Coordinates of C-alpha atoms in Angstrom, one line a residue:
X5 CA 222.0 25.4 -176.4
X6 CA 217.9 24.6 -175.9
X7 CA 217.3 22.3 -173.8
X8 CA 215.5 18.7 -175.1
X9 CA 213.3 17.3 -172.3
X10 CA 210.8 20.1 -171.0
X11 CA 207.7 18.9 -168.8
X12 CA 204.3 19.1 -170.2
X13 CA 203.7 21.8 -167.3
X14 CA 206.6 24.0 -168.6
X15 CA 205.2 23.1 -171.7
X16 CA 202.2 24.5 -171.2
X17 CA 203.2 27.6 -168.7
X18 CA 205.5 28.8 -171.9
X19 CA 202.4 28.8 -174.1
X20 CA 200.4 30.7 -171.5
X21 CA 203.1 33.0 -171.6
X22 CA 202.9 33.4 -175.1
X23 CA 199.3 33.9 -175.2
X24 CA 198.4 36.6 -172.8
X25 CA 201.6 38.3 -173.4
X26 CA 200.5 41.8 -175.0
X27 CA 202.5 42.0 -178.7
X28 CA 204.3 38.9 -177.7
X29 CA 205.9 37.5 -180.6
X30 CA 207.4 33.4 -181.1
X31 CA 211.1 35.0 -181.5
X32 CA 210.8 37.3 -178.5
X33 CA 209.1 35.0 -175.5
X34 CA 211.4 31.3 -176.9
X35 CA 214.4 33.6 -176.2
X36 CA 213.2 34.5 -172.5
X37 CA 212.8 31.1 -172.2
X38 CA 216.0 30.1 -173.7
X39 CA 213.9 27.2 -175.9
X40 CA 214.2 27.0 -179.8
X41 CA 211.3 29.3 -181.9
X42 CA 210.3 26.1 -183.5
X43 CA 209.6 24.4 -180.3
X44 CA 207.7 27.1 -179.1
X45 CA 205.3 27.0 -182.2
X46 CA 205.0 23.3 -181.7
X47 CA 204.1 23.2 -178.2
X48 CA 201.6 26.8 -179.4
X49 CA 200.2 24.5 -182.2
X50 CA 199.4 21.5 -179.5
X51 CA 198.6 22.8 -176.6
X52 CA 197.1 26.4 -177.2
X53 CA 193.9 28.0 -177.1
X54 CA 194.7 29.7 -180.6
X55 CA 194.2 33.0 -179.2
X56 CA 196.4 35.6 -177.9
X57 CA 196.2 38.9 -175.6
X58 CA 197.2 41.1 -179.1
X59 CA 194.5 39.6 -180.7
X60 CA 196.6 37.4 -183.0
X61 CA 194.0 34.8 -184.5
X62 CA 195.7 31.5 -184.9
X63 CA 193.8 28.2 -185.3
X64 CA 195.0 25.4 -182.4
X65 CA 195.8 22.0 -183.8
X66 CA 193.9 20.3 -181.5
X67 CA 191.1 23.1 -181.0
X68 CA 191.3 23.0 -177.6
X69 CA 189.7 26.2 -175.6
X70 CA 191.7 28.7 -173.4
X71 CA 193.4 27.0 -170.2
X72 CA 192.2 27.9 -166.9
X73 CA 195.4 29.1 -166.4
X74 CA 196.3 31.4 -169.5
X75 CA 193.0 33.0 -168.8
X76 CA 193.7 33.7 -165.3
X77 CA 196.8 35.2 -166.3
X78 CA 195.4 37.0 -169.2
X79 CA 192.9 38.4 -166.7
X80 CA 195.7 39.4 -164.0
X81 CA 197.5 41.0 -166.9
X82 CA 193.9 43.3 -168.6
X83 CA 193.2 44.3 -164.9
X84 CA 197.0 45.7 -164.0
X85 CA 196.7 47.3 -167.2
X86 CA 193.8 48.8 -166.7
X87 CA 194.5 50.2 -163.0
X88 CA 197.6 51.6 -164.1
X89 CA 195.6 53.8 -166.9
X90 CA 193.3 54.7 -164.2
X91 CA 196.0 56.0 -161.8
X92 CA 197.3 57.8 -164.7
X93 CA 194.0 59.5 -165.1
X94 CA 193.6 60.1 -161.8
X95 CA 196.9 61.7 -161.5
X96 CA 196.1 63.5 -164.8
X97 CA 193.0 65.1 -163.3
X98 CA 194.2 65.9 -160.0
X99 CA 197.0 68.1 -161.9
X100 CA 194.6 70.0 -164.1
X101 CA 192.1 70.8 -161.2
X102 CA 195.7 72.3 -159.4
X103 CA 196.7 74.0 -162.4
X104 CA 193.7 75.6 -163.1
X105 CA 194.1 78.1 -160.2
X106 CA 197.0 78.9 -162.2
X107 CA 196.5 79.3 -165.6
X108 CA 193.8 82.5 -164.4
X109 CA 196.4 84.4 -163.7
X110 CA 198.0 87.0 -166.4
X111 CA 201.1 85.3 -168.4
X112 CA 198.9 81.6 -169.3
X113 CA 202.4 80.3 -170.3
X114 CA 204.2 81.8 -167.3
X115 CA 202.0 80.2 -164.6
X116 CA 202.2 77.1 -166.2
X117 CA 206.4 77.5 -165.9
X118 CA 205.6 78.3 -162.4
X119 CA 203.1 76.0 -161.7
X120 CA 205.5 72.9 -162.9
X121 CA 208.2 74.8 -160.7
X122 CA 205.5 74.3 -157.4
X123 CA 204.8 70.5 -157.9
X124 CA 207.3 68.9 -159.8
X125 CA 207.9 67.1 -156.2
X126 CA 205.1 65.5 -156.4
X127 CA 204.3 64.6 -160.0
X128 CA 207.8 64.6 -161.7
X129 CA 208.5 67.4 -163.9
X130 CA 208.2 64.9 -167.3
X131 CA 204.6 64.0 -166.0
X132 CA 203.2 68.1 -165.2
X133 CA 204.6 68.9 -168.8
X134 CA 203.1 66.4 -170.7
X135 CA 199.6 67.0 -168.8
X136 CA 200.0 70.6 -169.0
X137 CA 201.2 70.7 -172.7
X138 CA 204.8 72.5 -172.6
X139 CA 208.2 71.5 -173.6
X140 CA 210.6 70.2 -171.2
X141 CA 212.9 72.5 -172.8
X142 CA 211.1 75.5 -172.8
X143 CA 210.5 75.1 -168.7
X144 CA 213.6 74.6 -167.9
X145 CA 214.9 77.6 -170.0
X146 CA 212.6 79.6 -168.1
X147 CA 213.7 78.1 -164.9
X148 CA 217.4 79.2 -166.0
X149 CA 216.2 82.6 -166.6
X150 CA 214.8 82.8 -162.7
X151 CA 217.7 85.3 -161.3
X152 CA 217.0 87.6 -164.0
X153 CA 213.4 87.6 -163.1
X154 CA 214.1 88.3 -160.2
X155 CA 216.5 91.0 -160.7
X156 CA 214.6 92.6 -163.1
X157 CA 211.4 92.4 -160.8
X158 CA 213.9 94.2 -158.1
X159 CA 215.1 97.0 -160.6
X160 CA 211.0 97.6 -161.5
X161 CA 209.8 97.7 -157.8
X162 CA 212.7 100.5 -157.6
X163 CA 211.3 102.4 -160.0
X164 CA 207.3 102.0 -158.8
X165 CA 208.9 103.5 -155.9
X166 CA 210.8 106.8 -157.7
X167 CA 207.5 107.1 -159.9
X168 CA 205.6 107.2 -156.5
X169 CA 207.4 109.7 -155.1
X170 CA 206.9 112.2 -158.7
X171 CA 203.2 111.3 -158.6
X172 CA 202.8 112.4 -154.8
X173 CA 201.4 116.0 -153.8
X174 CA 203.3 116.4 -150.5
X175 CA 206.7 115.3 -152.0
X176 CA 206.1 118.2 -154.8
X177 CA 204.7 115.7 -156.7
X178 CA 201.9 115.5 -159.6
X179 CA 199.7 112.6 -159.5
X180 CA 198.4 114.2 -162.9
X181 CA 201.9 113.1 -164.8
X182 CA 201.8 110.1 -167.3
X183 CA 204.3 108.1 -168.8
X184 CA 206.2 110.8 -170.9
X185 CA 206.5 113.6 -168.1
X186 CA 207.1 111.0 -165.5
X187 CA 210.1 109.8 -168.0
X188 CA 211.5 113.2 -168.3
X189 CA 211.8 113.3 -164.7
X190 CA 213.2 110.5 -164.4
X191 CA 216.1 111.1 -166.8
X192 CA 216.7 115.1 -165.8
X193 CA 220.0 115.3 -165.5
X194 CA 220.7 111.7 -165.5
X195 CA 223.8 110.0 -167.7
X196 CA 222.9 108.2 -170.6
X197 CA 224.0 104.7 -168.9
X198 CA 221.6 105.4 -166.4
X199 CA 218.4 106.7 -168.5
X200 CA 215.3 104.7 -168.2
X201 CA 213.5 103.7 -171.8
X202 CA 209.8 105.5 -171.8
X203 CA 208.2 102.1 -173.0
X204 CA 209.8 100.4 -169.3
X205 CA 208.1 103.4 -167.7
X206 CA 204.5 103.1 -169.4
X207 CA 204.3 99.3 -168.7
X208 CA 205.7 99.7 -165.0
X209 CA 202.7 102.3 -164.6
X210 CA 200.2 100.3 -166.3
X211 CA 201.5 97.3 -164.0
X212 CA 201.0 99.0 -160.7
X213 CA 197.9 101.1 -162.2
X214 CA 199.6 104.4 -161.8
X215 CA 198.5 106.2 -164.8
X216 CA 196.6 109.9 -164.7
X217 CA 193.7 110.8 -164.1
X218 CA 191.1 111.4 -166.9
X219 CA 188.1 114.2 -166.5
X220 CA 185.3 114.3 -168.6
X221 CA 184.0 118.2 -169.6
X222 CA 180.3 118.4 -168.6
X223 CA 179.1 122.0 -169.1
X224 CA 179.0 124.6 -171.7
X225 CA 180.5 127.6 -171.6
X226 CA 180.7 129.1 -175.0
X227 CA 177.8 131.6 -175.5
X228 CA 177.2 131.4 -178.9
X229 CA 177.9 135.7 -180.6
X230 CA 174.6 137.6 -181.3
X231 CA 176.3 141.0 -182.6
X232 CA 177.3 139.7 -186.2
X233 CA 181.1 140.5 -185.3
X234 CA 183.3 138.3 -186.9
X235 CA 187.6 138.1 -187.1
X236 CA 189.0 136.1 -189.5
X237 CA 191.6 132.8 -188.8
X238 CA 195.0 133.7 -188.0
X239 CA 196.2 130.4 -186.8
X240 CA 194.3 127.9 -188.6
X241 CA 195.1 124.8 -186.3
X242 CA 199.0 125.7 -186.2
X243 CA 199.6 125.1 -182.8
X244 CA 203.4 124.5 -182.8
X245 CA 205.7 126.7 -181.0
X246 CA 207.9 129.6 -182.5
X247 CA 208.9 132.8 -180.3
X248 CA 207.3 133.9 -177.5
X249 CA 204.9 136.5 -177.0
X250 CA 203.8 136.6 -180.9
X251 CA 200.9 133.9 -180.5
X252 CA 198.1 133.5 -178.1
X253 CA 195.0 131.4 -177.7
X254 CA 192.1 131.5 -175.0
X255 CA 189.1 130.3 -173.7
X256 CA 186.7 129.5 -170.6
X257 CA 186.0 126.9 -168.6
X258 CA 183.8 126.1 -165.6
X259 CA 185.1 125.1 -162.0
X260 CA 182.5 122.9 -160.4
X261 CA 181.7 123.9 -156.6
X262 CA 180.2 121.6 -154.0
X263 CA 176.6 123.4 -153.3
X264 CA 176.2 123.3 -157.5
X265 CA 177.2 126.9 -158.5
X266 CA 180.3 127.3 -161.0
X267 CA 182.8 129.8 -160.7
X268 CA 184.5 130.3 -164.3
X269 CA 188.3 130.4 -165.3
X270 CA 189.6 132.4 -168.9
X271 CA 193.3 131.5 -169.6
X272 CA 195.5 133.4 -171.8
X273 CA 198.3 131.0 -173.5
X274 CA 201.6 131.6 -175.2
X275 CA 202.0 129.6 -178.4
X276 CA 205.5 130.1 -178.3
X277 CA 206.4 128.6 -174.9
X278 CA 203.4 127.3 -174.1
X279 CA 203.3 129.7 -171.0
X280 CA 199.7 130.4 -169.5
X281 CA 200.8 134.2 -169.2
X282 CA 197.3 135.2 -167.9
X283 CA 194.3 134.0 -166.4
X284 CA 191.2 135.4 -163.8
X285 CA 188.6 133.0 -161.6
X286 CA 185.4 135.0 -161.6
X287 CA 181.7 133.8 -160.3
X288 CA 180.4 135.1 -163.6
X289 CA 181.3 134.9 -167.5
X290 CA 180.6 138.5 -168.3
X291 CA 183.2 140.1 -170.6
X292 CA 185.2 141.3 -167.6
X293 CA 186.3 137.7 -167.2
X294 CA 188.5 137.6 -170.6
X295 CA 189.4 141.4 -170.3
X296 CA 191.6 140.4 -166.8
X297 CA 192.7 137.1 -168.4
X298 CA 194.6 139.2 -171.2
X299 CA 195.5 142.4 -168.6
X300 CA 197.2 139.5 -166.7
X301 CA 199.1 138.3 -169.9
X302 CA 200.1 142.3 -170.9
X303 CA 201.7 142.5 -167.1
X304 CA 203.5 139.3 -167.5
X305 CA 205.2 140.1 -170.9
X306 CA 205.4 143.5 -170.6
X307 CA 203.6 144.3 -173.5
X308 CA 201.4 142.3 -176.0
X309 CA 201.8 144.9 -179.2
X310 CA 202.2 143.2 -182.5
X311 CA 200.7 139.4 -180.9
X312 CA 197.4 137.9 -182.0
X313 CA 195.4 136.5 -179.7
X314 CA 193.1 133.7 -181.3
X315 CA 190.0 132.6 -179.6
X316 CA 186.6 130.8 -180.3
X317 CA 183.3 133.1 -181.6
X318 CA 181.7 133.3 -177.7
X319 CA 180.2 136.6 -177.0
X320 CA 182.5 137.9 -174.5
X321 CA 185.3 138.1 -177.5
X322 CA 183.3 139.5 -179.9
X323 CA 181.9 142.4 -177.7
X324 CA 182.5 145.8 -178.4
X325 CA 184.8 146.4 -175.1
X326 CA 186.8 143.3 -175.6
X327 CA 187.8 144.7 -178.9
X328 CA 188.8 147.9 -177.4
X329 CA 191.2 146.3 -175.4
X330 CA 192.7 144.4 -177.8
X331 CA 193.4 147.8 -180.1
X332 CA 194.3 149.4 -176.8
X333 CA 197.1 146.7 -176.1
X334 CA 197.8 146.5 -179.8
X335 CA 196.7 142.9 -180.5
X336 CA 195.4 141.2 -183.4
X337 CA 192.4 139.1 -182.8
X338 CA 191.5 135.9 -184.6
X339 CA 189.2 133.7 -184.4
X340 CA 188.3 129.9 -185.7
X341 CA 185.0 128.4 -187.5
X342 CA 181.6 129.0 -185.5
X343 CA 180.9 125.3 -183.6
X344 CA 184.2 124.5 -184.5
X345 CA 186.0 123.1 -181.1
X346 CA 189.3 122.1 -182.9
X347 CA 190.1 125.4 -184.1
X348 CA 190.8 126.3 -180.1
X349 CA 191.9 122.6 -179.1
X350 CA 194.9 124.0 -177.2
X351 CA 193.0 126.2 -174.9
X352 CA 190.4 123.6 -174.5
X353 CA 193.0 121.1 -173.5
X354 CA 194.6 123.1 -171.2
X355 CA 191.4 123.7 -169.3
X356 CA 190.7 119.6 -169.1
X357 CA 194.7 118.8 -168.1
X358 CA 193.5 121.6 -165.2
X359 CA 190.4 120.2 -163.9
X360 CA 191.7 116.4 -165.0
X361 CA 194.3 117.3 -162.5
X362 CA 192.5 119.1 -159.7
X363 CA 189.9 117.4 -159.2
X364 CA 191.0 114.0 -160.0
X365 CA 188.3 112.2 -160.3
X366 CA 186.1 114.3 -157.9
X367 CA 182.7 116.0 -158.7
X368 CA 183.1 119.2 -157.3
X369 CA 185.6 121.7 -155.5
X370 CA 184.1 121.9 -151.9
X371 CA 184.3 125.6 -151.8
X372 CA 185.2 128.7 -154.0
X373 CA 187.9 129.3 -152.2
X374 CA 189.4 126.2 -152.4
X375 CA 188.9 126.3 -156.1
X376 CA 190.8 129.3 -156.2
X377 CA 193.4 128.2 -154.4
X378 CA 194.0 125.5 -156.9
X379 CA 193.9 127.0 -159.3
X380 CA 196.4 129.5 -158.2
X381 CA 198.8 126.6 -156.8
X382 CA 197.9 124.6 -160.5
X383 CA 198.9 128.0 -162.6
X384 CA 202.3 128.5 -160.4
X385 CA 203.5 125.0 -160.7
X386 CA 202.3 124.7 -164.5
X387 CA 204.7 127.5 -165.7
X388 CA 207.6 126.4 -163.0
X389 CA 207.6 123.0 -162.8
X390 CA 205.4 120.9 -164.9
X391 CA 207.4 119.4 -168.2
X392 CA 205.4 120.1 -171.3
X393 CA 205.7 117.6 -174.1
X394 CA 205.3 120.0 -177.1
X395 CA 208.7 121.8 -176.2
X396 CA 210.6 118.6 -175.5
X397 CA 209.6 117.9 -171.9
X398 CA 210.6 120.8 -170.1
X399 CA 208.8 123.8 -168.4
X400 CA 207.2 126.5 -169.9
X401 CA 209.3 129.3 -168.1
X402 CA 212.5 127.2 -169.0

C-alpha cells in the first residue's frame, strides 16, 4: 500500500527521476518507487520542469525551469550514454582493422569463421558476429565441422604427397601428367572403396599448383609443296581409335638447341593405339627425315601394307622419293586441306605434349645430344608407360 507522507525532497528526487529517465513512463518509475501513478503526476505537475530525457513535452503547472538537480542527473545520464556508444565504436573498429588481415585470404566466409574462432576471448563471440556480419548459427556449425576439416585436410596432404611422387623424374615419375593421368594412376589396380574422384584430384593439384606444364610452338616447320602433287583426304578429322596398324598420321617439329640451331623430329603415329611406331631426330628437314620416321614404323609392325599414312601438304611428303616408299611399303597416302592445321591436330599435339614435357618451361635443349637423348627416353616411356586418355587411360603398348 503507497505510502501518504513523502518529503518535499523525495518529492522532488522522484520527479527528477522521472524526467531524465530515458522512455520513462508515470506507470513504470511510481512502481519503482512503490508511490501511486496519480501521485507521481501530481508531484510531476507541481514541481517539474515539464521536460523529460525522451523528449516528452509536457507543460508544468507552475512553469518552473529544470532543477539543478534533474539536470545534473540528466547530464550524468547523456554522458554514460554517450561513452558507452563510444566504447562500442571503438571496440567495433579495433575488430574490423583485426579482421581485415583476414578476410584477404581465399574462403571470405571461412576466415571470418576462423577469425571469430581466434578472438572470441577477447570480444565475446555474440559481439565478432554481429561486427563481422555472420550468424551465430552458421559459426558454430562450422566450428562443429572442425575434425572433419581437419581430417579431410590430412587425407588431401596424403594425396599431395602420392601425386608428388607420380609427378617426380627420379621416382619414374612425369611432371608432364595432369589431373586425368595422374587419376589413373592413382586408381590402377586400386578397389573401388578406395578409388579417388578425378574432380578431388584436379582441385588438390590446382591447390598446391601442381598442374603441367604448357609450351607454346614458336617455329615453322611445314614447307609449303611446290611440285603440284596432291593426295586426297583419307581421314577427314577422324581421329578415334579402331585396329592397329591400319591408320597413321605424321608430321615435324623443331627441337630448340642452346647455341640457336634446331635439330628436327618426324613421328610416325598409330591411330589405332595411339602408338608412336616411328620416329628419326635429324639436323636437317630434308625428305630423309620422314622416309626413317616411316622405315622405323615398317620395323616396329612388321609390315605397313594395306595402312594409310595421312600427313599435312609439306614438301618432304609430296616428293617424288617419299612416294616411292610409300608404294614400296604398300601404303596409302592422304593428306588434309593446304594451311589447314586441324586436319593433322593429332600429330601436332603429340609434338607439343613432347616438347611441353621436355623442356618444361625451358627455352632450349643445351646440346643435341641431350635433345636426343630425350627424346629417346620421352619415345620409350610414351609407348610403355605413359596413360593415354583416348584409349581409356592406359598405355599405348597395353
Amino acid at each position: 500500500m503507497a505510502r501518504k507522507n513523502y518529503t518535499d525532497e523525495f518529492r522532488q528526487r522522484a520527479v527528477d527521476l522521472y524526467e531524465s529517465t530515458p522512455g520513462a513512463t508515470l506507470k513504470a518509475i511510481a512502481a519503482d518507487l512503490g508511490i501511486s501513478r496519480g501521485a507521481l503526476r501530481e508531484w510531476v505537475e507541481k514541481l517539474g520542469s515539464g521536460t523529460t530525457t525522451a523528449g516528452r513535452a509536457s507543460t508544468s503547472a507552475s512553469g518552473r525551469s529544470e532543477s539543478p538537480a534533474a539536470k545534473i542527473m540528466r547530464l550524468e545520464a547523456e554522458n554514460a550514454r554517450l561513452e558507452a556508444e563510444r566504447i562500442k565504436l571503438e571496440t567495433e573498429r579495433d575488430i574490423l582493422r583485426q579482421a581485415a588481415k583476414y578476410f584477404g585470404r581465399g574462403d571470405e566466409l571461412v576466415n571470418r569463421f576462423q577469425f571469430v574462432e581466434d578472438h572470441k576471448d577477447a570480444y565475446g563471440v555474440k559481439r565478432l558476429c554481429e561486427v563481422i556480419e555472420i550468424a551465430r548459427s552458421s559459426y558454430y556449425a562450422w566450428l562443429d565441422a572442425a575434425p572433419r576439416r581437419a581430417a579431410r585436410a590430412a587425407e588431401d596432404a596424403a594425396l599431395v604427397a602420392r601425386i608428388r611422387v607420380l609427378q617426380d623424374p627420379a621416382l619414374g615419375g612425369d611432371r608432364a601428367y595432369g589431373a586425368p593421368r595422374i587419376t589413373a594412376d592413382l586408381n590402377d589396380g586400386v578397389a573401388a572403396a578406395g578409388r579417388v574422384n578425378h574432380k578431388r584430384v584436379a582441385r588438390v593439384m590446382r591447390e598446391h599448383q601442381l598442374a603441367g606444364i604448357r609450351l607454346r610452338r614458336r617455329v615453322k616447320t611445314t614447307v609449303p609443296d611446290q611440285s603440284g602433287r596432291r593426295f586426297p583426304d583419307l581421314i577427314g578429322r577422324d581421329f578415334s581409335i579402331g585396329d592397329p596398324n591400319r591408320r597413321y598420321v605424321g608430321d615435324i617439329t623443331y627441337l630448340p638447341i642452346a647455341d640457336g640451331t634446331n635439330l628436327y623430329l618426324a613421328t610416325c603415329i598409330d591411330l589405332g593405339s595411339r602408338k608412336l611406331a616411328g620416329w628419326q631426330v635429324a639436323d636437317h628437314m630434308r625428305t630423309e627425315l620422314v622416309e626413317d620416321a616411316l622405315r622405323a614404323a615398317a620395323r616396329d609392325r612388321g609390315s605397313l601394307a594395306g595402312a594409310v599414312f595421312h600427313s599435312d601438304h609439306g614438301s618432304v611428303y609430296t616428293s617424288k622419293a617419299y612416294a616411292e616408299l610409300c608404294e614400296r611399303l604398300k601404303v596409302t597416302q592422304s593428306m588434309g586441306a593446304i594451311g589447314s592445321s586441324a586436319d593433322n591436330s593429332l600429330a601436332e599435339s603429340l609434338n607439343a605434349a613432347l616438347k611441353r614435357e621436355l623442356l618444361e618451361g625451358a627455352a632450349a635443349f643445351p646440346d643435341r645430344a641431350t635433345a636426343y637423348r630425350a627424346v629417346f627416353r620421352w619415345a620409350n616411356r610414351y609407348n610403355t608407360r605413359r596413360r593415354h586418355s583416348a584409349i581409356g587411360h592406359i598405355t599405348p603398348n597395353t
